[in-house]
mmCIF file of C-alpha atoms in Angstrom:
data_model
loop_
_atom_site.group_PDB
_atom_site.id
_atom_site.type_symbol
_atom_site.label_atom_id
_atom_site.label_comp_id
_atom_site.label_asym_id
_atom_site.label_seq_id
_atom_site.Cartn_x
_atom_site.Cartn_y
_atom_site.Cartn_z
ATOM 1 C CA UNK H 36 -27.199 31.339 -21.199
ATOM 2 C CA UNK H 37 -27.308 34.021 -18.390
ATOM 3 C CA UNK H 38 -25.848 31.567 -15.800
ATOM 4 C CA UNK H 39 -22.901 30.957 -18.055
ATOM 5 C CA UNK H 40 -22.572 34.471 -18.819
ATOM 6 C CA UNK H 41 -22.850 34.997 -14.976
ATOM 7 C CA UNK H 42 -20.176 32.008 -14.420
ATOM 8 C CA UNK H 43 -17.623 33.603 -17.211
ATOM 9 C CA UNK H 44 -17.534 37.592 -15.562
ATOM 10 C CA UNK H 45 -16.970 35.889 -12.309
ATOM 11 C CA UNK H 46 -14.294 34.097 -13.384
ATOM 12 C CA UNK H 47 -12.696 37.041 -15.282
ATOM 13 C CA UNK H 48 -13.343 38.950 -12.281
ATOM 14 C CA UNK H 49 -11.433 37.257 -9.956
ATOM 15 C CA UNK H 50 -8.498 36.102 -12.443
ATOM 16 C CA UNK H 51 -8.407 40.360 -12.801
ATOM 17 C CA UNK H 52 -7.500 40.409 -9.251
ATOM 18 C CA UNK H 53 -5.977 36.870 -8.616
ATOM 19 C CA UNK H 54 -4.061 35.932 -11.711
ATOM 20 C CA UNK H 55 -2.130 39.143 -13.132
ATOM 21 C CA UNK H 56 0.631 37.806 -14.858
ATOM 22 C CA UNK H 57 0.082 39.524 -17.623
ATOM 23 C CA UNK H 58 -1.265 42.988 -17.430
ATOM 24 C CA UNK H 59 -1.626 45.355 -20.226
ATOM 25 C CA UNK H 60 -0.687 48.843 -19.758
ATOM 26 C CA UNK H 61 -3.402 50.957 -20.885
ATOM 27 C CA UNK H 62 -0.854 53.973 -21.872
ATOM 28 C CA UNK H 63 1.358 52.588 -23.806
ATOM 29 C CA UNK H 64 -0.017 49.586 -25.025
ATOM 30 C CA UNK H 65 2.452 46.958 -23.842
ATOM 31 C CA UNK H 66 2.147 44.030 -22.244
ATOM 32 C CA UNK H 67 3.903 43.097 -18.211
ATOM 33 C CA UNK H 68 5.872 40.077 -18.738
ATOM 34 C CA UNK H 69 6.326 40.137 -15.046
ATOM 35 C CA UNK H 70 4.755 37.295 -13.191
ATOM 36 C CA UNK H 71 3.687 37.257 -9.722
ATOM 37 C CA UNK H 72 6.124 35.080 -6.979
ATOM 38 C CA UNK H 73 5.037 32.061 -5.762
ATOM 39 C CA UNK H 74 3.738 33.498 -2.195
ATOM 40 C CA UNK H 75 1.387 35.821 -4.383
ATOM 41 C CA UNK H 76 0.022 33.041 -7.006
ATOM 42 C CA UNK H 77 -3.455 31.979 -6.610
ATOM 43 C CA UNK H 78 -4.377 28.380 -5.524
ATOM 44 C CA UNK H 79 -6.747 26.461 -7.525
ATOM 45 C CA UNK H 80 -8.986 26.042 -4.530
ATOM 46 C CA UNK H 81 -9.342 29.912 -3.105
ATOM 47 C CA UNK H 82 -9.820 30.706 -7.158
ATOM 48 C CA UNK H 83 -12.781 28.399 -7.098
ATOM 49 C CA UNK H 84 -14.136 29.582 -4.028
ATOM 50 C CA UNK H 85 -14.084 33.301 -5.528
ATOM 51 C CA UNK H 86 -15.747 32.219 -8.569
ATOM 52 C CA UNK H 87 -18.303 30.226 -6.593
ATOM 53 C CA UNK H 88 -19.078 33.128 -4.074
ATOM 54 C CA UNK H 89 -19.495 35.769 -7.616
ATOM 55 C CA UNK H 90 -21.534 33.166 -9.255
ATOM 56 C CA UNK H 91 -23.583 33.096 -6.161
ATOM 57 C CA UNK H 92 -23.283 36.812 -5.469
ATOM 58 C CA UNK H 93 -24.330 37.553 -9.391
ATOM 59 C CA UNK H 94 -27.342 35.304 -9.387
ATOM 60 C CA UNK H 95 -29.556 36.240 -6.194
ATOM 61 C CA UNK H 96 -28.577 39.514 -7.683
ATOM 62 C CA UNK H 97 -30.714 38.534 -10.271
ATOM 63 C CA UNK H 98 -33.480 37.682 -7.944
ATOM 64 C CA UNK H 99 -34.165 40.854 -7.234
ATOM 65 C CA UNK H 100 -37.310 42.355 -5.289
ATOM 66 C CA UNK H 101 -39.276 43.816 -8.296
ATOM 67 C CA UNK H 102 -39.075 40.314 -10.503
ATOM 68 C CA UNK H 103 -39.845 38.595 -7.190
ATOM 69 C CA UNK H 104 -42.913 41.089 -6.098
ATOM 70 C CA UNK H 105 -43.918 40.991 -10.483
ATOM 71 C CA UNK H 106 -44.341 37.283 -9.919
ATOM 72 C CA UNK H 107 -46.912 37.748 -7.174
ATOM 73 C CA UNK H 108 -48.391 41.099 -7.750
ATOM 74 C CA UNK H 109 -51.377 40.639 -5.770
ATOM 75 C CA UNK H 110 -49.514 39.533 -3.169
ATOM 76 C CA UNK H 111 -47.442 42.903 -3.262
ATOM 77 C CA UNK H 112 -50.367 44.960 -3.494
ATOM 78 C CA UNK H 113 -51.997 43.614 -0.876
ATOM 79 C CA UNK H 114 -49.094 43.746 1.751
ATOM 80 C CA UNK H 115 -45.837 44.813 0.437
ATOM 81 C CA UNK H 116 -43.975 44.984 3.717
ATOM 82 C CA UNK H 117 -44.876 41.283 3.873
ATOM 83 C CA UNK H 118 -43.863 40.722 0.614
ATOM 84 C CA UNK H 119 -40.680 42.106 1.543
ATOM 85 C CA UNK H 120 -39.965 40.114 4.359
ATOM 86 C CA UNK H 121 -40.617 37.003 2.444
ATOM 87 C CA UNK H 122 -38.407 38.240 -0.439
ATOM 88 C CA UNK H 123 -35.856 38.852 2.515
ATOM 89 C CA UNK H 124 -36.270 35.564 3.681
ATOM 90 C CA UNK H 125 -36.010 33.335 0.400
ATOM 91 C CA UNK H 126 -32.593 34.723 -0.438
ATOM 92 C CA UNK H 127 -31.758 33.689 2.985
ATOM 93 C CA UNK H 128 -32.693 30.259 2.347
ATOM 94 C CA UNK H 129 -31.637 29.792 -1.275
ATOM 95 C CA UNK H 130 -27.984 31.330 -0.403
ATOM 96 C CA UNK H 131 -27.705 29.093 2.473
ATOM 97 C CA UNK H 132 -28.964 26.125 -0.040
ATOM 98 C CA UNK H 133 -26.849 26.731 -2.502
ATOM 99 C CA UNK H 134 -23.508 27.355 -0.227
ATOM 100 C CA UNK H 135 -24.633 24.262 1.094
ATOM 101 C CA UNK H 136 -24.664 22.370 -1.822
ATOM 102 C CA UNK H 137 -21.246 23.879 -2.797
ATOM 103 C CA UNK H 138 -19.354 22.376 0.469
ATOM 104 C CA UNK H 139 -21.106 19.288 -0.257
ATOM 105 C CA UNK H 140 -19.471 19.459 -3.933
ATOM 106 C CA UNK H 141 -16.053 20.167 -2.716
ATOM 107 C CA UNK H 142 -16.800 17.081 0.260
ATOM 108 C CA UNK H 143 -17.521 14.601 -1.803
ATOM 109 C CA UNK H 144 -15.508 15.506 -4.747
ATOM 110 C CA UNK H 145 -12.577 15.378 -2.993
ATOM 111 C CA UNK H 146 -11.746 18.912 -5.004
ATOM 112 C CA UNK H 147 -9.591 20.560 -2.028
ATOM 113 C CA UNK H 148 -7.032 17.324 -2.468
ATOM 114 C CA UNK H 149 -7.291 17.310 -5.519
ATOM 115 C CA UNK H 150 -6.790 21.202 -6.504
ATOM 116 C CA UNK H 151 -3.962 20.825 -4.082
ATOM 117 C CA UNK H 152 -2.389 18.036 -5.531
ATOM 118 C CA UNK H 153 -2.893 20.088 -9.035
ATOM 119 C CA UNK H 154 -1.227 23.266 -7.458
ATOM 120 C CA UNK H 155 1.699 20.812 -6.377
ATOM 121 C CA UNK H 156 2.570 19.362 -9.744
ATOM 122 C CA UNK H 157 2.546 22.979 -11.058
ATOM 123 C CA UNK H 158 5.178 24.023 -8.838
ATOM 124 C CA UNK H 159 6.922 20.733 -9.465
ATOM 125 C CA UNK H 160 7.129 20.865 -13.014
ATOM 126 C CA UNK H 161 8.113 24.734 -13.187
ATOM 127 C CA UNK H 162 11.451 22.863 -11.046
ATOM 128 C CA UNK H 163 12.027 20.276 -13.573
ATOM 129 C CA UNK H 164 14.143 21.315 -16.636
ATOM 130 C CA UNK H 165 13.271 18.329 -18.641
ATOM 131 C CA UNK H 166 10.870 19.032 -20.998
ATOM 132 C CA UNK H 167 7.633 17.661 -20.649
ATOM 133 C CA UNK H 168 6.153 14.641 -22.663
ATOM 134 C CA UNK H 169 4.544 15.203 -26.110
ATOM 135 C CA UNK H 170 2.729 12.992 -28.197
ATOM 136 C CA UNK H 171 4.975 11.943 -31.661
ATOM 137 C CA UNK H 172 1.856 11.494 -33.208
ATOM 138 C CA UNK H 173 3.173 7.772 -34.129
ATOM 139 C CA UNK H 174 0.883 5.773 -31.976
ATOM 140 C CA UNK H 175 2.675 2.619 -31.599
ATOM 141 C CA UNK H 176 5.638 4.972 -30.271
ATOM 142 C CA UNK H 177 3.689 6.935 -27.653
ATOM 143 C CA UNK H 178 1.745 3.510 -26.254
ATOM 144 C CA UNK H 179 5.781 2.076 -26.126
ATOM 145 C CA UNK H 180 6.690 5.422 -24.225
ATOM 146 C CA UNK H 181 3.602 5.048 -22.207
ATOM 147 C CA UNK H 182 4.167 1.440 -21.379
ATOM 148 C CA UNK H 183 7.887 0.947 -21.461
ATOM 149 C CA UNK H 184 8.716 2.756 -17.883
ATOM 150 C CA UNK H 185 5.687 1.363 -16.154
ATOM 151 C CA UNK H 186 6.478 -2.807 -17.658
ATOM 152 C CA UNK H 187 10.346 -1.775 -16.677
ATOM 153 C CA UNK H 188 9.175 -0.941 -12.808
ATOM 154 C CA UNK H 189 6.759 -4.187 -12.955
ATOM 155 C CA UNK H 190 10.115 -5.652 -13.721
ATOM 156 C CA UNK H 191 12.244 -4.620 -10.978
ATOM 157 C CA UNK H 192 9.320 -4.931 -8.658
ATOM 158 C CA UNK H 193 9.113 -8.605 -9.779
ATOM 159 C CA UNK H 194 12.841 -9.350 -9.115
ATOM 160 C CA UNK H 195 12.869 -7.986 -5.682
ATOM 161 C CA UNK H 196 10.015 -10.017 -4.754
ATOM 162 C CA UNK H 197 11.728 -12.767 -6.512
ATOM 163 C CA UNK H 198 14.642 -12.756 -4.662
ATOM 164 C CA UNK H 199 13.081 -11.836 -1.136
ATOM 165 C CA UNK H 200 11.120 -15.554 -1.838
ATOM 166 C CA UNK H 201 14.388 -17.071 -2.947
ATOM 167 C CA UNK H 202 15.881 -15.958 0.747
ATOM 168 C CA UNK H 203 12.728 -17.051 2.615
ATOM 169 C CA UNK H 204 12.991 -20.506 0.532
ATOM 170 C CA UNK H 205 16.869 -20.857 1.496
ATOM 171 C CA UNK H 206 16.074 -20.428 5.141
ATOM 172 C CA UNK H 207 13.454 -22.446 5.178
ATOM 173 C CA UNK H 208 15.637 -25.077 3.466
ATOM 174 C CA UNK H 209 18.380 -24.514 6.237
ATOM 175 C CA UNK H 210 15.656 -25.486 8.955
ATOM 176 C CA UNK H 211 14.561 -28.192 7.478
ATOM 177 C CA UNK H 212 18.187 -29.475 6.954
ATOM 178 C CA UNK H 213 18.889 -29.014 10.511
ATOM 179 C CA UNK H 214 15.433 -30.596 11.507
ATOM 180 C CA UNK H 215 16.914 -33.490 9.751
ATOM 181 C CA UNK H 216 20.100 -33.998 10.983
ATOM 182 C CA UNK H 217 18.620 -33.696 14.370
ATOM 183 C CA UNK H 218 16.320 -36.577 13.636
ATOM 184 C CA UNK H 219 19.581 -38.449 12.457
ATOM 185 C CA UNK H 220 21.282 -38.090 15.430
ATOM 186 C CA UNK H 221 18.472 -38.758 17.527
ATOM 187 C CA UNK H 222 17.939 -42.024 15.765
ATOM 188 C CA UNK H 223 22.165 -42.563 15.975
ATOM 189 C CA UNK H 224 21.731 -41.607 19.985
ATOM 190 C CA UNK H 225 18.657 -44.462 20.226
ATOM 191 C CA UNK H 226 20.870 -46.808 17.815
ATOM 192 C CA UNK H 227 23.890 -46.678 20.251
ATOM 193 C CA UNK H 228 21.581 -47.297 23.511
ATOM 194 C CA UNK H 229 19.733 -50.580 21.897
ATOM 195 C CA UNK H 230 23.000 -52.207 20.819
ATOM 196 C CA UNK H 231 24.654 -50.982 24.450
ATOM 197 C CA UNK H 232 21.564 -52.677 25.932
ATOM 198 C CA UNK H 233 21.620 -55.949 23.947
ATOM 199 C CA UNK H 234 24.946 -56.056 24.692
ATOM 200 C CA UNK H 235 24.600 -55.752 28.707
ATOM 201 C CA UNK H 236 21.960 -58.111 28.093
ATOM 202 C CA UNK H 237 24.224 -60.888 26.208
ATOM 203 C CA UNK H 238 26.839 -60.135 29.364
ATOM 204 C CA UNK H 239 24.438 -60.596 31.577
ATOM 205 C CA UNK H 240 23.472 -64.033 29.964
ATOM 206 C CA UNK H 241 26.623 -65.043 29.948
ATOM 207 C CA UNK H 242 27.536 -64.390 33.574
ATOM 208 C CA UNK H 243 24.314 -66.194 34.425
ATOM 209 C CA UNK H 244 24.770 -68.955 32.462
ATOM 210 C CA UNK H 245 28.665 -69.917 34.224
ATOM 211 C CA UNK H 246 27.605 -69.700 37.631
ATOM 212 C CA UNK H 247 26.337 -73.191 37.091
ATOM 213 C CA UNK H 248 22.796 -74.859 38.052
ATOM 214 C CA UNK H 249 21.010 -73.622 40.756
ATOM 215 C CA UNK H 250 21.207 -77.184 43.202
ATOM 216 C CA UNK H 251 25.010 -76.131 43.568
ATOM 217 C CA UNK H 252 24.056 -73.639 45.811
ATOM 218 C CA UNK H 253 21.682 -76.006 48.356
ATOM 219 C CA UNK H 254 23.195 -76.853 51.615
#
């Protein structure tokens, strides 16, 4: 209960001096309508940072030197400047623990992306004028609403890739056309040469065969 107590005054303590867009004025009553300009507004990230560090701040407060030396009395009795210096020295160590275990939060959390990326849409939706999306409170319409823009992009996505296959299958029908016609003609160009050769060949039969038998040429 006290750390949450602890938690909530830091957090009102730094939205007192972080997040004043509305301030009461304590003559009169009314309430500032002015809001801060965008240079001035908080981030998400240097807010939590504040709260962590008041958190922190508020509970070695709480570990204070009398609880601490009522918790080992004898100790203190016996030696108080020692007890002291060990008092002195465990805040050391459980600040640097637990700032340690805070940058380890934000590391692994991802939470300076992610408060970023919060502080981002923020500023983009203040820019939009279209008003933002609320529930009917007709399911089927709101899962339709949901589902319709993100099926319609699936769509189009679909149909480019579609068509970019369609292109790669019509080139790849072109090559293969042209592989084919080159096998034609190659089988045309080998075509031509037999019959040219079988015909030389029949020629050359023929002009063998008139010259006569070869005892017309002995002496």
């Amino acid at each position: 209960m006290e750390d949450s107590k602890n938690a909530t005054e830091a957090v009102n303590s730094v939205c007192g001096k972080e997040c004043p867009e509305k301030q009461t004025n304590e003559a009169t009553g009314e309430v500032s309508s002015q809001k801060p300009t965008e240079e001035a507004r908080y981030s998400r990230l240097k807010l939590f940072n504040k709260v962590m560090q008041e958190s922190l701040k508020k509970f070695v407060e709480h570990a204070s030197f009398n609880r601490f030396a009522s918790a080992f009395r004898p100790l203190y009795e016996k030696n108080p400047q020692r007890m002291e210096s060990i008092h002195k020295q465990f805040l050391e160590e459980l600040q640097k623990t637990i700032q340690e275990d805070i940058s380890r939060l934000i590391e692994e959390g991802h939470l300076e992306f992610k408060l970023n990326e919060l502080d981002k849409l923020e500023s983009t939706a203040k820019n939009n004028p279209d008003p933002a999306w609320r529930p009917t409170g007709v399911p089927e319409q709101d899962l339709c609403s949901f589902l319709k823009p993100y099926y319609q992009k699936q769509e189009a996505y679909m149909r480019l890739e579609l068509k970019k296959i369609q292109a790669e299958n019509a080139a790849l029908a072109q090559k293969v056309q042209a592989g084919r016609d080159s096998v034609a003609q190659t089988e045309q160009r080998i075509s031509t040469a037999v019959d040219e050769w079988k015909t030389s060949v029949t020629e050359f039969e023929r002009l063998a065969s008139s010259l006569g038998p070869a005892d017309v040429f002995d002496v």
